PDB file of C-alpha atoms in Angstrom:
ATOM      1  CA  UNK A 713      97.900 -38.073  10.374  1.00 53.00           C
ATOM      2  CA  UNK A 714      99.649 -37.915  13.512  1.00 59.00           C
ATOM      3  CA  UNK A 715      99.578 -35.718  16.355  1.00 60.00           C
ATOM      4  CA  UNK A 716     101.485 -32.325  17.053  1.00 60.00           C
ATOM      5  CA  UNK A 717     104.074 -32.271  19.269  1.00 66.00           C
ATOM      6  CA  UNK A 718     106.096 -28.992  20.405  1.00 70.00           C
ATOM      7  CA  UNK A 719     109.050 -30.493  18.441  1.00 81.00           C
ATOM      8  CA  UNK A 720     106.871 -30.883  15.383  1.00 90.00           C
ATOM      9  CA  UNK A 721     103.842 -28.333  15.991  1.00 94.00           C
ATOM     10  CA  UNK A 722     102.638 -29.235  12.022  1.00 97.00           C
ATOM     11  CA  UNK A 723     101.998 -33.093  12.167  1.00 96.00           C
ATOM     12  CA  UNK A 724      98.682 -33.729  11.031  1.00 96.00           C
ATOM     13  CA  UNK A 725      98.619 -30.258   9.446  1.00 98.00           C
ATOM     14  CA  UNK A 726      98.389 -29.821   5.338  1.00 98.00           C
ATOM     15  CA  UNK A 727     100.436 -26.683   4.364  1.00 98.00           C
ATOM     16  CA  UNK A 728      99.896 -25.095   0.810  1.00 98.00           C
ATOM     17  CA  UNK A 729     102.900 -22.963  -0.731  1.00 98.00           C
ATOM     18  CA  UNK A 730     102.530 -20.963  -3.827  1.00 98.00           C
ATOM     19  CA  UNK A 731     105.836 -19.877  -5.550  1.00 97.00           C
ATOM     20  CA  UNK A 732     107.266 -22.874  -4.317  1.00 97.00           C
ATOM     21  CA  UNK A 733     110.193 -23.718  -6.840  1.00 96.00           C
ATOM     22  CA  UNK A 734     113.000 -21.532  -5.461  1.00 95.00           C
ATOM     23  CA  UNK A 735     114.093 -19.228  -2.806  1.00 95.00           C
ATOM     24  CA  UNK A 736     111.864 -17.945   0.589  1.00 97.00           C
ATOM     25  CA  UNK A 737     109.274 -20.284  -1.124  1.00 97.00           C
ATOM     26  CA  UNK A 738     111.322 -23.219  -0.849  1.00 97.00           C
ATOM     27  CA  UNK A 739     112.934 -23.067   2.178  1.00 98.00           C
ATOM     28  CA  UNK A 740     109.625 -22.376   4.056  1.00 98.00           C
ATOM     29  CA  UNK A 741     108.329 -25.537   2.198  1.00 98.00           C
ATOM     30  CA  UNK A 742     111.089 -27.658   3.832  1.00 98.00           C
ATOM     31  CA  UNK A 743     110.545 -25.588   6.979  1.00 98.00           C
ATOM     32  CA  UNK A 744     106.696 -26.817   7.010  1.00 98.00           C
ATOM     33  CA  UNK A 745     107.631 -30.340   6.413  1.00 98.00           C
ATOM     34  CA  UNK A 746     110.253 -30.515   8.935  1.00 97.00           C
ATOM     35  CA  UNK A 747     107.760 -29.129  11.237  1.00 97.00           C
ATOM     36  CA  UNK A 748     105.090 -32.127  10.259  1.00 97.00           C
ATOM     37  CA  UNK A 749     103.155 -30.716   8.108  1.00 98.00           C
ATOM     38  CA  UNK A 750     102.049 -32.688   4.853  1.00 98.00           C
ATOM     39  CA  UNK A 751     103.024 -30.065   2.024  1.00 98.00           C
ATOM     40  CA  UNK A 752     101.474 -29.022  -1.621  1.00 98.00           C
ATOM     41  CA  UNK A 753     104.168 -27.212  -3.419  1.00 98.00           C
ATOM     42  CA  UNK A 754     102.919 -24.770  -6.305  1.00 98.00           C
ATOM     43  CA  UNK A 755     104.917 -23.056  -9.380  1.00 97.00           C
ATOM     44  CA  UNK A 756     104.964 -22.891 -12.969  1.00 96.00           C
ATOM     45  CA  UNK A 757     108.914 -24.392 -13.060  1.00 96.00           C
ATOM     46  CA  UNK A 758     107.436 -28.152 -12.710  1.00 96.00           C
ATOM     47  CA  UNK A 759     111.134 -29.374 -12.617  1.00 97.00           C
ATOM     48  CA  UNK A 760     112.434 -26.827  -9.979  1.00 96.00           C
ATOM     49  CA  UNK A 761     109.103 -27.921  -8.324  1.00 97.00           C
ATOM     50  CA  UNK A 762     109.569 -31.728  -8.013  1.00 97.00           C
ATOM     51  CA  UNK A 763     113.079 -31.290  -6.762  1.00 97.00           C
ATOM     52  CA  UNK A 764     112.287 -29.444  -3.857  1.00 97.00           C
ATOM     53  CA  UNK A 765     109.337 -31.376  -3.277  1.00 97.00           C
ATOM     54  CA  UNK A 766     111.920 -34.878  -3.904  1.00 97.00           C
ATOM     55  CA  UNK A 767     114.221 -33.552  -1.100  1.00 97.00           C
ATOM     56  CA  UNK A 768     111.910 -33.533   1.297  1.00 98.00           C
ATOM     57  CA  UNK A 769     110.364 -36.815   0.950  1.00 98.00           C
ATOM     58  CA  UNK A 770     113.754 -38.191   0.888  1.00 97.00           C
ATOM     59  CA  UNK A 771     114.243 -36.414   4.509  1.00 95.00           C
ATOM     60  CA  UNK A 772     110.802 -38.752   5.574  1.00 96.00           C
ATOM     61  CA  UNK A 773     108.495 -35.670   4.725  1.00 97.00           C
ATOM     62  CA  UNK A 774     105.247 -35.591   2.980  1.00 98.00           C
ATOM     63  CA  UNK A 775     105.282 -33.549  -0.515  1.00 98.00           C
ATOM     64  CA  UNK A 776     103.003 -32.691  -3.115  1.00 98.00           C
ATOM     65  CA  UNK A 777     104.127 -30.777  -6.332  1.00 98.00           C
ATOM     66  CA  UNK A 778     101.561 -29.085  -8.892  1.00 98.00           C
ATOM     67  CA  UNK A 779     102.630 -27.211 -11.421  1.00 98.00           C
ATOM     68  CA  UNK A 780     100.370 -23.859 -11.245  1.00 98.00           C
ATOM     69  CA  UNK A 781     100.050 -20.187 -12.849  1.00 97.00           C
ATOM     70  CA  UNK A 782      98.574 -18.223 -10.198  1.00 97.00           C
ATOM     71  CA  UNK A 783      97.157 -15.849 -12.361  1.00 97.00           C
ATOM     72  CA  UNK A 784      95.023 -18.105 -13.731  1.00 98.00           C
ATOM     73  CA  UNK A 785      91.445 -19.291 -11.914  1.00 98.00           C
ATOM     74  CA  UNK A 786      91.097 -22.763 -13.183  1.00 98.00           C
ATOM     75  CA  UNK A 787      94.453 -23.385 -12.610  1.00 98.00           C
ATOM     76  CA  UNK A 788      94.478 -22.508  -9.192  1.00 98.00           C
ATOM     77  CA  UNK A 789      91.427 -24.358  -8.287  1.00 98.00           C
ATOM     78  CA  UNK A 790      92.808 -27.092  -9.444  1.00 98.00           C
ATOM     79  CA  UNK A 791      95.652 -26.439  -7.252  1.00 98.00           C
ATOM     80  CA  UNK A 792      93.605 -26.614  -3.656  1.00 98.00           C
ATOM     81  CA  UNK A 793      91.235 -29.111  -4.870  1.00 98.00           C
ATOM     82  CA  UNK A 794      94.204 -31.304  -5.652  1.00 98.00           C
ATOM     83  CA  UNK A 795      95.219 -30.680  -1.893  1.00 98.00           C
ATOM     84  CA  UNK A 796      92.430 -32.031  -0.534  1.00 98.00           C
ATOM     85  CA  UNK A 797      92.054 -34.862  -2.721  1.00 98.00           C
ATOM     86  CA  UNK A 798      95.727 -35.722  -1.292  1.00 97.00           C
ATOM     87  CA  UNK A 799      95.096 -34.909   2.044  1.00 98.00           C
ATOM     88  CA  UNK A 800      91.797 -34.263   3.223  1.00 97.00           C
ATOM     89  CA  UNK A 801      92.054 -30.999   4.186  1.00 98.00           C
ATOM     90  CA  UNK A 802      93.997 -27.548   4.200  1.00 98.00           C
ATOM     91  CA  UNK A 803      95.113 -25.836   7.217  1.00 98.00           C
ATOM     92  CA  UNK A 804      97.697 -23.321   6.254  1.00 98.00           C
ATOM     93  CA  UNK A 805      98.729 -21.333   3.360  1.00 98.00           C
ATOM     94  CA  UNK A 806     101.621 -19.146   2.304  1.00 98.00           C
ATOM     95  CA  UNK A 807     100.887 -16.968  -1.517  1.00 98.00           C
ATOM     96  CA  UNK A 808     104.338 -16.085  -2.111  1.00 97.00           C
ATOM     97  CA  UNK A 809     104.502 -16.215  -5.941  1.00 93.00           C
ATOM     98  CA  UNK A 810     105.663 -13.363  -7.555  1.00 92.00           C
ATOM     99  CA  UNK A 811     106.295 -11.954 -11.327  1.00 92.00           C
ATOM    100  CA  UNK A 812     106.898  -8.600 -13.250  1.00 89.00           C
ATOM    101  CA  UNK A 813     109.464  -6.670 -14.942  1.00 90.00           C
ATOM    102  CA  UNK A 814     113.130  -5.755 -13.777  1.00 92.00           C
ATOM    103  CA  UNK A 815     113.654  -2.361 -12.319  1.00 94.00           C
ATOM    104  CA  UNK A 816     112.825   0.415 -15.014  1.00 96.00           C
ATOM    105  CA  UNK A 817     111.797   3.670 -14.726  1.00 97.00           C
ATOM    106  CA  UNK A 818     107.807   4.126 -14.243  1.00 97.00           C
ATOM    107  CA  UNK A 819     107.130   6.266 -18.141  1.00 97.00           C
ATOM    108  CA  UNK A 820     109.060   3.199 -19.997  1.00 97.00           C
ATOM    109  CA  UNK A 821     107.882   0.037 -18.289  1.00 97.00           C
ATOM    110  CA  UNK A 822     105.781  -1.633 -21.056  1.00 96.00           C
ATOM    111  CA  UNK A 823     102.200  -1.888 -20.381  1.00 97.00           C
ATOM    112  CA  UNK A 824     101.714  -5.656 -20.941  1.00 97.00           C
ATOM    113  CA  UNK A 825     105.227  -5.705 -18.630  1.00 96.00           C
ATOM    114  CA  UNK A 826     103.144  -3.595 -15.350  1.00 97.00           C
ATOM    115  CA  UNK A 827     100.215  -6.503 -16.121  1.00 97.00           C
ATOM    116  CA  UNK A 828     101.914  -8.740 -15.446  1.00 96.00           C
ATOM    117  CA  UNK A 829     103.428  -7.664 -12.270  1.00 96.00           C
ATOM    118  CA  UNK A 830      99.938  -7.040 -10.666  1.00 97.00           C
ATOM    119  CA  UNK A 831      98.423 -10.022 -12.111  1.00 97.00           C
ATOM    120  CA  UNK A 832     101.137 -12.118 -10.594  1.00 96.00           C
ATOM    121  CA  UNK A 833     101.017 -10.637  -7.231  1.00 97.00           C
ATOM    122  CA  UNK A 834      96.914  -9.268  -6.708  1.00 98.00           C
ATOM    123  CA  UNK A 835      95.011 -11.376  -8.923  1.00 98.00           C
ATOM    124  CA  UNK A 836      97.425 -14.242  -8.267  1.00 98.00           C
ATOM    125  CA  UNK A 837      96.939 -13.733  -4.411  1.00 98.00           C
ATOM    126  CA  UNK A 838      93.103 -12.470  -4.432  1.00 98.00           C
ATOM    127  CA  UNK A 839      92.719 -16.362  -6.429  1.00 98.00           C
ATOM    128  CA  UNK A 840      95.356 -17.991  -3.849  1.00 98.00           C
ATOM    129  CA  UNK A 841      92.784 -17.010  -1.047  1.00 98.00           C
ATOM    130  CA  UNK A 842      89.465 -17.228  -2.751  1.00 98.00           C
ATOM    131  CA  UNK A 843      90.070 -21.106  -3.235  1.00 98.00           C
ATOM    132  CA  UNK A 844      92.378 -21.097   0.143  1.00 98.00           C
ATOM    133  CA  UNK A 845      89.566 -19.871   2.281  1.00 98.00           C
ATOM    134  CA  UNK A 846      86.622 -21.587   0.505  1.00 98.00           C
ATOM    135  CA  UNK A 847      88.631 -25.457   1.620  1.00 98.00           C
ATOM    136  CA  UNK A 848      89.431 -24.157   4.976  1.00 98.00           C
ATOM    137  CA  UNK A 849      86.205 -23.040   5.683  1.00 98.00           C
ATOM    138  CA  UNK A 850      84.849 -26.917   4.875  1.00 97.00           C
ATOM    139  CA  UNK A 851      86.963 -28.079   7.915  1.00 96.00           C
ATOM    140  CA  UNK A 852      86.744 -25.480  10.539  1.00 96.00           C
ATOM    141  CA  UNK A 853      89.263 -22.853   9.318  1.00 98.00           C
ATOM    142  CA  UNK A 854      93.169 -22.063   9.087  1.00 98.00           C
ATOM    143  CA  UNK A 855      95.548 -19.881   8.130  1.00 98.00           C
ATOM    144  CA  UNK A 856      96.852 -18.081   5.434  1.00 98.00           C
ATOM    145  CA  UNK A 857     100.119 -16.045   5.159  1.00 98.00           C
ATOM    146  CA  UNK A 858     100.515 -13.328   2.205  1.00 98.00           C
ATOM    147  CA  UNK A 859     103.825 -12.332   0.646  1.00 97.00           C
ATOM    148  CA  UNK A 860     103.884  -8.558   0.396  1.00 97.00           C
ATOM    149  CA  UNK A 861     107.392  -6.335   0.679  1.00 96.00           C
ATOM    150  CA  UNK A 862     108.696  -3.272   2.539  1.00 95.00           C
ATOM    151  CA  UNK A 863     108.400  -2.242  -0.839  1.00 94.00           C
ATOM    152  CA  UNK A 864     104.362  -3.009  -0.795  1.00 95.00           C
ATOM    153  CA  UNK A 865     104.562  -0.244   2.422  1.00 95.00           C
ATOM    154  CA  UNK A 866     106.164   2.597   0.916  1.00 94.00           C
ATOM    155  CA  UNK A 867     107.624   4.020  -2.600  1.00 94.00           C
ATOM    156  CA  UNK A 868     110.834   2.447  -3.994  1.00 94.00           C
ATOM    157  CA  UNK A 869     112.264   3.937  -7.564  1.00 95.00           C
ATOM    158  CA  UNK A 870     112.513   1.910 -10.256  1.00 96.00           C
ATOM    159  CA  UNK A 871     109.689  -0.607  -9.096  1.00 96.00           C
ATOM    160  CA  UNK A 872     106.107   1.011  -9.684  1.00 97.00           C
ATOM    161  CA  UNK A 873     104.814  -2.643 -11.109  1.00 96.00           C
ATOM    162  CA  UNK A 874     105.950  -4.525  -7.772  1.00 96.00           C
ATOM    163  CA  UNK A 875     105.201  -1.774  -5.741  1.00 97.00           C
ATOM    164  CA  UNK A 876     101.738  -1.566  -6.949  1.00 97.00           C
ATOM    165  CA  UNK A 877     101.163  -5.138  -6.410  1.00 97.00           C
ATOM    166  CA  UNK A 878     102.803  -5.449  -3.166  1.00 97.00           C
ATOM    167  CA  UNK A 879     100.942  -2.720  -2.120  1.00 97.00           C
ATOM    168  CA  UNK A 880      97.515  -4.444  -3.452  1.00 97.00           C
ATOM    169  CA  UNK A 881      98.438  -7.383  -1.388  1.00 98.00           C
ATOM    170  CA  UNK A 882      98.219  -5.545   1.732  1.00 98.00           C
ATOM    171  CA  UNK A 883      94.918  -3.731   1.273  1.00 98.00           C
ATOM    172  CA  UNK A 884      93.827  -7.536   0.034  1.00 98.00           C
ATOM    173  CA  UNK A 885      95.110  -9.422   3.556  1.00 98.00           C
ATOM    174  CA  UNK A 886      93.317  -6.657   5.424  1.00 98.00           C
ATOM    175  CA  UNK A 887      89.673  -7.569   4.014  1.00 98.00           C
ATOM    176  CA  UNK A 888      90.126 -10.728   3.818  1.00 98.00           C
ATOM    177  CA  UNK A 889      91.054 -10.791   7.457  1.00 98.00           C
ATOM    178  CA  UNK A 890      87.606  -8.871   8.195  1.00 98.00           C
ATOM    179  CA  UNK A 891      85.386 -10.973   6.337  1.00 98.00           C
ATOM    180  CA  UNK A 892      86.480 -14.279   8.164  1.00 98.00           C
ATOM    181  CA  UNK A 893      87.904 -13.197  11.554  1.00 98.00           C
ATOM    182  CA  UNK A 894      84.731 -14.451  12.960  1.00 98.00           C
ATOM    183  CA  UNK A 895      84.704 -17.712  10.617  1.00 98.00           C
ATOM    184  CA  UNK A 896      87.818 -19.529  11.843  1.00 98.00           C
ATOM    185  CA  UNK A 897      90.541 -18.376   9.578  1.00 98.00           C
ATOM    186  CA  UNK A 898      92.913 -15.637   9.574  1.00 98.00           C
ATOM    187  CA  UNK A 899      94.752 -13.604   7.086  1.00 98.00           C
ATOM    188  CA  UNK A 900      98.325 -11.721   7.621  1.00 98.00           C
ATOM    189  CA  UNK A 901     100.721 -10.365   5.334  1.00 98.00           C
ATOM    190  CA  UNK A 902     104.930 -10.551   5.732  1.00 98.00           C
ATOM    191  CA  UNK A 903     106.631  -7.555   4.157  1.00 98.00           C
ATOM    192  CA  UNK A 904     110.484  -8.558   3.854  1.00 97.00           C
ATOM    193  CA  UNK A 905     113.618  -5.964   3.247  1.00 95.00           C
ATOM    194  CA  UNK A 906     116.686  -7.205   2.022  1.00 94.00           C
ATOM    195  CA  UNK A 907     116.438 -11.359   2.053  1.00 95.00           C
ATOM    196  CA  UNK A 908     119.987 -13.428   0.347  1.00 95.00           C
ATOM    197  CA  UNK A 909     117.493 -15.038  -1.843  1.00 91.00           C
ATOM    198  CA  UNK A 910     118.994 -16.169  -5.592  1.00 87.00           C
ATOM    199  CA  UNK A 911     118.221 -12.301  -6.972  1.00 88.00           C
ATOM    200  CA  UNK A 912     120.738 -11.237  -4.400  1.00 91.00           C
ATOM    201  CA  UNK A 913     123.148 -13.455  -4.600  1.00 91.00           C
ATOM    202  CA  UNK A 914     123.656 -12.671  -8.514  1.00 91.00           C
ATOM    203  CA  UNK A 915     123.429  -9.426  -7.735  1.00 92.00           C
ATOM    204  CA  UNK A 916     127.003  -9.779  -6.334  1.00 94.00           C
ATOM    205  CA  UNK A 917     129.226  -8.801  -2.858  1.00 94.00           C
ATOM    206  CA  UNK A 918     128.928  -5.362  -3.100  1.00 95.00           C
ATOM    207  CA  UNK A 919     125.218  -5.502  -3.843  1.00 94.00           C
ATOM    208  CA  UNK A 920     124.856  -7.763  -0.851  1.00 94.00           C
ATOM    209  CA  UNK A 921     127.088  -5.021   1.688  1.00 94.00           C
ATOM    210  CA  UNK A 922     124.796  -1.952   0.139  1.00 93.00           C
ATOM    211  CA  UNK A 923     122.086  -4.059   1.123  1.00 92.00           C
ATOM    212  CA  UNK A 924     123.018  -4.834   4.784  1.00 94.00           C
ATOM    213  CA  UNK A 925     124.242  -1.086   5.174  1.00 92.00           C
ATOM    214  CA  UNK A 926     120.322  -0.138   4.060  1.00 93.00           C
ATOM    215  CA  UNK A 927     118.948  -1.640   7.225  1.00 95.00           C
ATOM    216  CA  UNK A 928     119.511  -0.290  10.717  1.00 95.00           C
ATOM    217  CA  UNK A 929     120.654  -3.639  11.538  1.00 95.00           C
ATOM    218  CA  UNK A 930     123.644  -3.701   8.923  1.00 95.00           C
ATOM    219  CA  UNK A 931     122.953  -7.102   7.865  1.00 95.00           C
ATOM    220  CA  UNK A 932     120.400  -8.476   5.342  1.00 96.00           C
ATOM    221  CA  UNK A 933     117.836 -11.108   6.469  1.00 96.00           C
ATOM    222  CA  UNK A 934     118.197 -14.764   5.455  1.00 97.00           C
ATOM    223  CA  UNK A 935     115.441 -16.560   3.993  1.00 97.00           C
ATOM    224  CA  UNK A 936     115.299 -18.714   7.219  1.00 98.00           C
ATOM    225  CA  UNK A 937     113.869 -15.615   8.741  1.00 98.00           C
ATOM    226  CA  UNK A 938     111.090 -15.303   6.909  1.00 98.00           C
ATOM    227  CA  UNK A 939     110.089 -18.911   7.081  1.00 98.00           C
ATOM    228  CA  UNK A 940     110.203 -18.821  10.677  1.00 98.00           C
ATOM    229  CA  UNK A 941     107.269 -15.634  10.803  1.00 98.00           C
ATOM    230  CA  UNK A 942     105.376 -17.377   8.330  1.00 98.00           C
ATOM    231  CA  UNK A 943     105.336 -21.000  10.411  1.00 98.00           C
ATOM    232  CA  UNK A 944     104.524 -18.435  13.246  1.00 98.00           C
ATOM    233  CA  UNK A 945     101.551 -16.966  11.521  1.00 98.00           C
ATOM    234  CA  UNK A 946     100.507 -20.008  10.904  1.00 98.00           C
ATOM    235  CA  UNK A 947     100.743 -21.781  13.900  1.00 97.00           C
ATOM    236  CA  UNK A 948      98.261 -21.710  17.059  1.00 96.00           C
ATOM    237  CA  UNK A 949     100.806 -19.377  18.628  1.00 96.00           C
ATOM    238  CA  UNK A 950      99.310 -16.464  17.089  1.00 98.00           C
ATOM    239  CA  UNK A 951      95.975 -17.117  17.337  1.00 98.00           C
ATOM    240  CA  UNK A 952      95.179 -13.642  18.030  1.00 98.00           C
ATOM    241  CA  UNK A 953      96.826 -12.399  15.271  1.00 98.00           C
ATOM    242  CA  UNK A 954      95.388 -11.326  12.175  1.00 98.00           C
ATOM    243  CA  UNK A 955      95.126  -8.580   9.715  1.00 98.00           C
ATOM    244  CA  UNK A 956      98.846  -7.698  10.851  1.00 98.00           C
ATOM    245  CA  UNK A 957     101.294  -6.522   8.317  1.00 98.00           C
ATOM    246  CA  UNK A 958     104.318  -7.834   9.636  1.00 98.00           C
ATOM    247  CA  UNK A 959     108.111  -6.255   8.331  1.00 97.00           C
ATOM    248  CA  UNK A 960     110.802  -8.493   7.935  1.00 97.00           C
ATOM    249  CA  UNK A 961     113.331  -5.984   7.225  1.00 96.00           C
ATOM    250  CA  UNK A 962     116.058  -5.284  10.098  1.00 96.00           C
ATOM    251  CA  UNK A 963     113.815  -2.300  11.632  1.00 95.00           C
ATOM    252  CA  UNK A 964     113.668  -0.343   8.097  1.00 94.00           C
ATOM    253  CA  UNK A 965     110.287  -0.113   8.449  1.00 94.00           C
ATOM    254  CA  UNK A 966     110.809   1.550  11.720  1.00 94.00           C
ATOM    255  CA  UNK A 967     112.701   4.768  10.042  1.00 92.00           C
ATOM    256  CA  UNK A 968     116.131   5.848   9.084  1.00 87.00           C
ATOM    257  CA  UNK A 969     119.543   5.286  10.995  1.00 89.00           C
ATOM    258  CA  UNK A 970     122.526   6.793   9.136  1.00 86.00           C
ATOM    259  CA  UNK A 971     125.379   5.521   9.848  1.00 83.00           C
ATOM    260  CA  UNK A 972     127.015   9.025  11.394  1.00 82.00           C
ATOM    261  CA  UNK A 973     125.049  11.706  13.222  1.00 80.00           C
ATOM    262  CA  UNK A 974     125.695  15.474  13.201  1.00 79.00           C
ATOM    263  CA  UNK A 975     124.708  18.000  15.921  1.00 79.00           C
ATOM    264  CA  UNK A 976     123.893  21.154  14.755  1.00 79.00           C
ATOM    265  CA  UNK A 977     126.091  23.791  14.283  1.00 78.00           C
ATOM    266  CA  UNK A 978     128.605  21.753  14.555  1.00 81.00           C
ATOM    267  CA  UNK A 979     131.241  19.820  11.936  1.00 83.00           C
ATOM    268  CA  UNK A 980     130.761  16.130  11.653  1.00 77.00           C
ATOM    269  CA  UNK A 981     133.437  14.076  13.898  1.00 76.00           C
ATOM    270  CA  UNK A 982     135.321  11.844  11.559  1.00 73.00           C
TER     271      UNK A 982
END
């Protein structure tokens, strides 16, 4: 593999990305490759899958597809062993597939519905890293990047199966950050707000303002965004950095700024 270069910090790097097919996932595929990195695209969509992975061979990348539930152990395994059967080794890793029912109130979300939002999200990421870590640790370490939410740092209605695996994801990036700090690899977590990803779009314009109006900002994020924290995390620029729950979220995470203040005592100017 070639050599990094500040234009292409990546070459000679092997990125892994898990939910891979579509959206954030995607685009911080392509943002690995055009940073040099070879790349091993996971998702269960094997079509989806071997389109992004086509584009960005035919932009003179490296790409990898395999199809892969991340809830499942063998399957997973087979994922990172596949990786370094392609490549030799694994440097980097972004666990950023997700699952689980649409927004529904907490006492009428089906059972087998909330399963399959934590198994998607905390057993899918708690396998991501178990394999992840044991291949990095053959070559002298790396990096891994976790996908949690802002909704994964505090309570959002409608959402108690994604919240509760968001949530796990955290608490799961924090020990695995412990246990190999002092091994050569490190472990952080992203927590997004608002991101134009597809579920947004169909959501619609006024969706989309609402949205932007949520965040101090105004604006929502753009999946770019988030790829370019993640390449971050992953890169020897933060080699310091670990353990770190990072928001992506237009300072939401920060608190509240309404969009008109009132003093006191006083009637609101218009």
């Amino acid at each position: 593999m070639t050599e990094a270069t500040d234009h292409r910090p990546f070459a000679g790097k092997v990125a892994l990305v898990a939910g891979a097919s579509r959206g954030i996932g995607a685009v911080t595929a392509r943002a690995f490759a055009d940073a040099g990195a070879a790349v091993v695209l996971a998702a269960r969509d094997a079509q989806a899958l071997d389109e992004v992975a086509g584009g960005i061979r035919d932009r003179g990348g490296q790409a990898l597809a395999v199809r892969t539930d991340v809830t499942d152990a063998a399957s997973v395994e087979h994922l990172v062993t596949r990786t370094v059967e392609e490549y030799g080794q694994l440097d980097a890793a972004f666990n950023n597939a997700t699952d689980g029912p649409p927004p529904t109130p907490l006492a009428e979300i089906d059972p087998a519905d909330f399963d399959r939002a934590v198994a998607s999200n905390v057993r899918g990421t708690f396998l991501g890293m178990k394999y992840e870590i044991a291949a990095m640790l053959q070559t002298g370490g790396g990096a891994i990047v976790n996908m949690a939410s802002l909704a994964g740092l505090q309570g959002v209605t409608n959402l108690a199966g994604y919240v509760a695996g968001k949530s796990g994801i955290v608490g799961l990036t924090k020990v695995a950050a412990l246990d190999y700090a002092d091994q050569g690899i490190r472990v952080n977590v992203v927590a997004p707000g608002p991101i134009l990803t597809y579920h947004l779009e169909a959501a619609g314009a006024e969706a989309q303002r609402l949205a932007g109006l949520s965040t101090p900002m105004r604006r929502i994020g753009r999946s770019e965004e988030v790829a370019d924290v993640v390449l971050w995390l992953c890169s020897d620029r933060s080699s310091f950095v670990t353990g770190a729950t990072i928001p992506i979220d237009g300072g939401q995470a920060a608190g509240s700024k309404p969009p008109q203040m009132y003093r006191q005592g006083e009637p609101m100017k218009p």
